[in-house]
Amino acid sequence: MGSLNPDFGDDTVIVTGGSSGIGRAVALAFGEAGATVINADVRADSKNPDADRPTHEAIREGGGDAEFAETDVSDPAEIESVVEAAREYGGVDVMVNNAGVYTKRRFLDVTPEEFEEVHAVNARGAFFGTQAAARDMVDRGEPGCVVNTSSDTEGRASWDHSHYAATKGAIRAITRSAALELAPEGVRVNAVAPGPVATEIREGWSEEASEISGEGETPTPPLRAASPDELAGAYLYLASDDASYVTGETAWVDGGGRIA
Ligand code: NAD
């Protein structure tokens, strides 16, 4: 089968959490498509066991332009700084709010502290990441777009991670409400909801995810976990002019889990 050949050669893209997992795959894909990429992460080194160099170095070695900006997305001031830094490259055109943390905990055992921790990164990070990028686009008079990383948990009940699921439900609401208010400004806001992806978001998760199998008398999807690379195309599509009439939408890239 064929594939799309996107061109982001005129664009500056910020990817939060771009050092590892899904964010790294998305950053590399934008880099390959010609974008100038700023990876905004708390750490430059990748958590991916097979990554031999940081994301920005991998993009540069492929002939692209990329920077690393140490950023904690739970602090809105740090997000503003990275958006400001993007002005050196003409300003942010695409903001990917992807940084996220996950902890496994039964509903009855979640503490207020743990609840706050995941919300600070996942929900607050996406809210103020969307706001900072959109403000800058409006101020410059150059509307672009935002793609947030949600999760299949935004729309289904979850064992052992209700507090995490709550952050993804928040991202769904942020995406829709921001899309509504920003449509008159020409700024589009969408989200991608991955199903299980083999990453190191939690120690041992990539292995657990790899064991997912829908095999049985009646196989049900997802039949396997995704590799991070399989997510990237959805982000590039939503950020592209091909999606010029798509906003407030969540693209589910979940191997069919939602329909099971
Ligand atoms: P990952 O741990 O491989 O990557 C997350 C990246 O975010 C890391 O590089 C980490 O350093 C960075 N990060 C963490 N806290 C940060 C902070 N405060 N500020 C900036 N960067 C920070 O995990 P992943 O699976 O690639 O997760 C990426 C996104 O995908 C998350 O939002 C996650 O909730 C979502 N997601 C993952 C899965 C999955 O199965 N892996 C499924 C659905 C959604």
mmCIF file with all atom_site columns, C-alpha atoms in Angstrom, residues 90-180:
data_model
loop_
_atom_site.group_PDB
_atom_site.id
_atom_site.type_symbol
_atom_site.label_atom_id
_atom_site.label_alt_id
_atom_site.label_comp_id
_atom_site.label_asym_id
_atom_site.label_entity_id
_atom_site.label_seq_id
_atom_site.pdbx_PDB_ins_code
_atom_site.Cartn_x
_atom_site.Cartn_y
_atom_site.Cartn_z
_atom_site.occupancy
_atom_site.B_iso_or_equiv
_atom_site.pdbx_formal_charge
_atom_site.auth_seq_id
_atom_site.auth_comp_id
_atom_site.auth_asym_id
_atom_site.auth_atom_id
_atom_site.pdbx_PDB_model_num
ATOM 1  C CA . GLY A 1 90  ? 9.450   32.222 12.849 1.00 0.00 ? 90  GLY A CA 1
ATOM 2  C CA . GLY A 1 91  ? 7.083   31.104 15.600 1.00 0.00 ? 91  GLY A CA 1
ATOM 3  C CA . VAL A 1 92  ? 5.264   27.913 16.411 1.00 0.00 ? 92  VAL A CA 1
ATOM 4  C CA . ASP A 1 93  ? 3.051   26.583 13.612 1.00 0.00 ? 93  ASP A CA 1
ATOM 5  C CA . VAL A 1 94  ? 2.206   23.222 15.175 1.00 0.00 ? 94  VAL A CA 1
ATOM 6  C CA . MET A 1 95  ? 2.031   22.491 18.897 1.00 0.00 ? 95  MET A CA 1
ATOM 7  C CA . VAL A 1 96  ? 1.937   18.839 19.912 1.00 0.00 ? 96  VAL A CA 1
ATOM 8  C CA . ASN A 1 97  ? 1.000   18.526 23.596 1.00 0.00 ? 97  ASN A CA 1
ATOM 9  C CA . ASN A 1 98  ? 2.102   14.959 24.147 1.00 0.00 ? 98  ASN A CA 1
ATOM 10 C CA . ALA A 1 99  ? 4.088   14.804 27.421 1.00 0.00 ? 99  ALA A CA 1
ATOM 11 C CA . GLY A 1 100 ? 2.394   12.478 29.844 1.00 0.00 ? 100 GLY A CA 1
ATOM 12 C CA . VAL A 1 101 ? 2.857   10.364 32.929 1.00 0.00 ? 101 VAL A CA 1
ATOM 13 C CA . TYR A 1 102 ? 1.009   7.264  34.036 1.00 0.00 ? 102 TYR A CA 1
ATOM 14 C CA . THR A 1 103 ? 0.749   5.419  37.305 1.00 0.00 ? 103 THR A CA 1
ATOM 15 C CA . LYS A 1 104 ? -1.114  2.210  37.967 1.00 0.00 ? 104 LYS A CA 1
ATOM 16 C CA . ARG A 1 105 ? -3.334  2.402  41.052 1.00 0.00 ? 105 ARG A CA 1
ATOM 17 C CA . ARG A 1 106 ? -6.684  0.988  42.114 1.00 0.00 ? 106 ARG A CA 1
ATOM 18 C CA . PHE A 1 107 ? -9.405  3.612  42.453 1.00 0.00 ? 107 PHE A CA 1
ATOM 19 C CA . LEU A 1 108 ? -9.664  3.177  46.230 1.00 0.00 ? 108 LEU A CA 1
ATOM 20 C CA . ASP A 1 109 ? -5.929  3.723  46.670 1.00 0.00 ? 109 ASP A CA 1
ATOM 21 C CA . VAL A 1 110 ? -5.345  6.907  44.628 1.00 0.00 ? 110 VAL A CA 1
ATOM 22 C CA . THR A 1 111 ? -4.134  9.716  46.885 1.00 0.00 ? 111 THR A CA 1
ATOM 23 C CA . PRO A 1 112 ? -4.781  13.423 46.317 1.00 0.00 ? 112 PRO A CA 1
ATOM 24 C CA . GLU A 1 113 ? -1.028  13.851 45.683 1.00 0.00 ? 113 GLU A CA 1
ATOM 25 C CA . GLU A 1 114 ? -0.953  11.212 42.944 1.00 0.00 ? 114 GLU A CA 1
ATOM 26 C CA . PHE A 1 115 ? -4.117  12.649 41.407 1.00 0.00 ? 115 PHE A CA 1
ATOM 27 C CA . GLU A 1 116 ? -2.495  16.109 41.323 1.00 0.00 ? 116 GLU A CA 1
ATOM 28 C CA . GLU A 1 117 ? 0.779   14.790 39.886 1.00 0.00 ? 117 GLU A CA 1
ATOM 29 C CA . VAL A 1 118 ? -0.768  13.198 36.815 1.00 0.00 ? 118 VAL A CA 1
ATOM 30 C CA . HIS A 1 119 ? -3.135  16.118 36.301 1.00 0.00 ? 119 HIS A CA 1
ATOM 31 C CA . ALA A 1 120 ? -0.272  18.619 36.510 1.00 0.00 ? 120 ALA A CA 1
ATOM 32 C CA . VAL A 1 121 ? 1.570   17.025 33.589 1.00 0.00 ? 121 VAL A CA 1
ATOM 33 C CA . ASN A 1 122 ? -1.207  15.544 31.459 1.00 0.00 ? 122 ASN A CA 1
ATOM 34 C CA . ALA A 1 123 ? -4.131  17.944 31.849 1.00 0.00 ? 123 ALA A CA 1
ATOM 35 C CA . ARG A 1 124 ? -2.540  21.232 32.936 1.00 0.00 ? 124 ARG A CA 1
ATOM 36 C CA . GLY A 1 125 ? 0.299   20.667 30.451 1.00 0.00 ? 125 GLY A CA 1
ATOM 37 C CA . ALA A 1 126 ? -2.143  20.211 27.574 1.00 0.00 ? 126 ALA A CA 1
ATOM 38 C CA . PHE A 1 127 ? -4.372  23.096 28.651 1.00 0.00 ? 127 PHE A CA 1
ATOM 39 C CA . PHE A 1 128 ? -1.607  25.687 28.973 1.00 0.00 ? 128 PHE A CA 1
ATOM 40 C CA . GLY A 1 129 ? 0.335   24.225 26.035 1.00 0.00 ? 129 GLY A CA 1
ATOM 41 C CA . THR A 1 130 ? -2.711  24.797 23.860 1.00 0.00 ? 130 THR A CA 1
ATOM 42 C CA . GLN A 1 131 ? -3.261  28.245 25.337 1.00 0.00 ? 131 GLN A CA 1
ATOM 43 C CA . ALA A 1 132 ? 0.364   29.435 25.010 1.00 0.00 ? 132 ALA A CA 1
ATOM 44 C CA . ALA A 1 133 ? 0.698   28.269 21.403 1.00 0.00 ? 133 ALA A CA 1
ATOM 45 C CA . ALA A 1 134 ? -2.695  29.646 20.355 1.00 0.00 ? 134 ALA A CA 1
ATOM 46 C CA . ARG A 1 135 ? -2.019  33.019 22.017 1.00 0.00 ? 135 ARG A CA 1
ATOM 47 C CA . ASP A 1 136 ? 1.261   33.293 20.153 1.00 0.00 ? 136 ASP A CA 1
ATOM 48 C CA . MET A 1 137 ? -0.356  32.327 16.837 1.00 0.00 ? 137 MET A CA 1
ATOM 49 C CA . VAL A 1 138 ? -3.110  34.921 17.354 1.00 0.00 ? 138 VAL A CA 1
ATOM 50 C CA . ASP A 1 139 ? -0.615  37.615 18.418 1.00 0.00 ? 139 ASP A CA 1
ATOM 51 C CA . ARG A 1 140 ? 1.506   36.967 15.327 1.00 0.00 ? 140 ARG A CA 1
ATOM 52 C CA . GLY A 1 141 ? -1.552  36.783 13.088 1.00 0.00 ? 141 GLY A CA 1
ATOM 53 C CA . GLU A 1 142 ? -0.358  33.380 11.866 1.00 0.00 ? 142 GLU A CA 1
ATOM 54 C CA . PRO A 1 143 ? -2.857  30.704 12.797 1.00 0.00 ? 143 PRO A CA 1
ATOM 55 C CA . GLY A 1 144 ? -1.564  27.181 13.086 1.00 0.00 ? 144 GLY A CA 1
ATOM 56 C CA . CYS A 1 145 ? -2.782  24.097 14.851 1.00 0.00 ? 145 CYS A CA 1
ATOM 57 C CA . VAL A 1 146 ? -2.551  22.053 18.010 1.00 0.00 ? 146 VAL A CA 1
ATOM 58 C CA . VAL A 1 147 ? -2.585  18.282 18.365 1.00 0.00 ? 147 VAL A CA 1
ATOM 59 C CA . ASN A 1 148 ? -3.011  16.867 21.864 1.00 0.00 ? 148 ASN A CA 1
ATOM 60 C CA . THR A 1 149 ? -2.231  13.323 22.952 1.00 0.00 ? 149 THR A CA 1
ATOM 61 C CA . SER A 1 150 ? -5.263  11.841 24.588 1.00 0.00 ? 150 SER A CA 1
ATOM 62 C CA . SER A 1 151 ? -5.806  8.110  25.150 1.00 0.00 ? 151 SER A CA 1
ATOM 63 C CA . ASP A 1 152 ? -8.448  5.492  24.569 1.00 0.00 ? 152 ASP A CA 1
ATOM 64 C CA . THR A 1 153 ? -9.146  5.959  28.280 1.00 0.00 ? 153 THR A CA 1
ATOM 65 C CA . GLU A 1 154 ? -10.793 9.301  27.440 1.00 0.00 ? 154 GLU A CA 1
ATOM 66 C CA . GLY A 1 155 ? -13.896 7.415  26.452 1.00 0.00 ? 155 GLY A CA 1
ATOM 67 C CA . ARG A 1 156 ? -13.974 4.144  28.320 1.00 0.00 ? 156 ARG A CA 1
ATOM 68 C CA . ALA A 1 157 ? -13.894 2.815  31.864 1.00 0.00 ? 157 ALA A CA 1
ATOM 69 C CA . SER A 1 158 ? -10.431 1.883  33.105 1.00 0.00 ? 158 SER A CA 1
ATOM 70 C CA . TRP A 1 159 ? -9.126  -0.594 35.652 1.00 0.00 ? 159 TRP A CA 1
ATOM 71 C CA . ASP A 1 160 ? -6.234  0.575  37.799 1.00 0.00 ? 160 ASP A CA 1
ATOM 72 C CA . HIS A 1 161 ? -5.843  4.063  36.356 1.00 0.00 ? 161 HIS A CA 1
ATOM 73 C CA . SER A 1 162 ? -8.994  6.100  36.960 1.00 0.00 ? 162 SER A CA 1
ATOM 74 C CA . HIS A 1 163 ? -6.904  9.173  37.898 1.00 0.00 ? 163 HIS A CA 1
ATOM 75 C CA . TYR A 1 164 ? -4.991  8.924  34.583 1.00 0.00 ? 164 TYR A CA 1
ATOM 76 C CA . ALA A 1 165 ? -8.234  8.397  32.659 1.00 0.00 ? 165 ALA A CA 1
ATOM 77 C CA . ALA A 1 166 ? -9.575  11.568 34.270 1.00 0.00 ? 166 ALA A CA 1
ATOM 78 C CA . THR A 1 167 ? -6.691  13.543 32.761 1.00 0.00 ? 167 THR A CA 1
ATOM 79 C CA . LYS A 1 168 ? -7.496  12.192 29.317 1.00 0.00 ? 168 LYS A CA 1
ATOM 80 C CA . GLY A 1 169 ? -11.184 13.014 29.726 1.00 0.00 ? 169 GLY A CA 1
ATOM 81 C CA . ALA A 1 170 ? -9.987  16.526 30.528 1.00 0.00 ? 170 ALA A CA 1
ATOM 82 C CA . ILE A 1 171 ? -7.927  16.588 27.334 1.00 0.00 ? 171 ILE A CA 1
ATOM 83 C CA . ARG A 1 172 ? -11.005 15.659 25.333 1.00 0.00 ? 172 ARG A CA 1
ATOM 84 C CA . ALA A 1 173 ? -12.860 18.616 26.883 1.00 0.00 ? 173 ALA A CA 1
ATOM 85 C CA . ILE A 1 174 ? -9.895  20.982 26.438 1.00 0.00 ? 174 ILE A CA 1
ATOM 86 C CA . THR A 1 175 ? -9.545  19.972 22.784 1.00 0.00 ? 175 THR A CA 1
ATOM 87 C CA . ARG A 1 176 ? -13.209 20.551 22.010 1.00 0.00 ? 176 ARG A CA 1
ATOM 88 C CA . SER A 1 177 ? -13.653 23.783 23.944 1.00 0.00 ? 177 SER A CA 1
ATOM 89 C CA . ALA A 1 178 ? -10.418 25.308 22.648 1.00 0.00 ? 178 ALA A CA 1
ATOM 90 C CA . ALA A 1 179 ? -11.356 24.292 19.094 1.00 0.00 ? 179 ALA A CA 1
ATOM 91 C CA . LEU A 1 180 ? -14.682 26.079 19.494 1.00 0.00 ? 180 LEU A CA 1
#
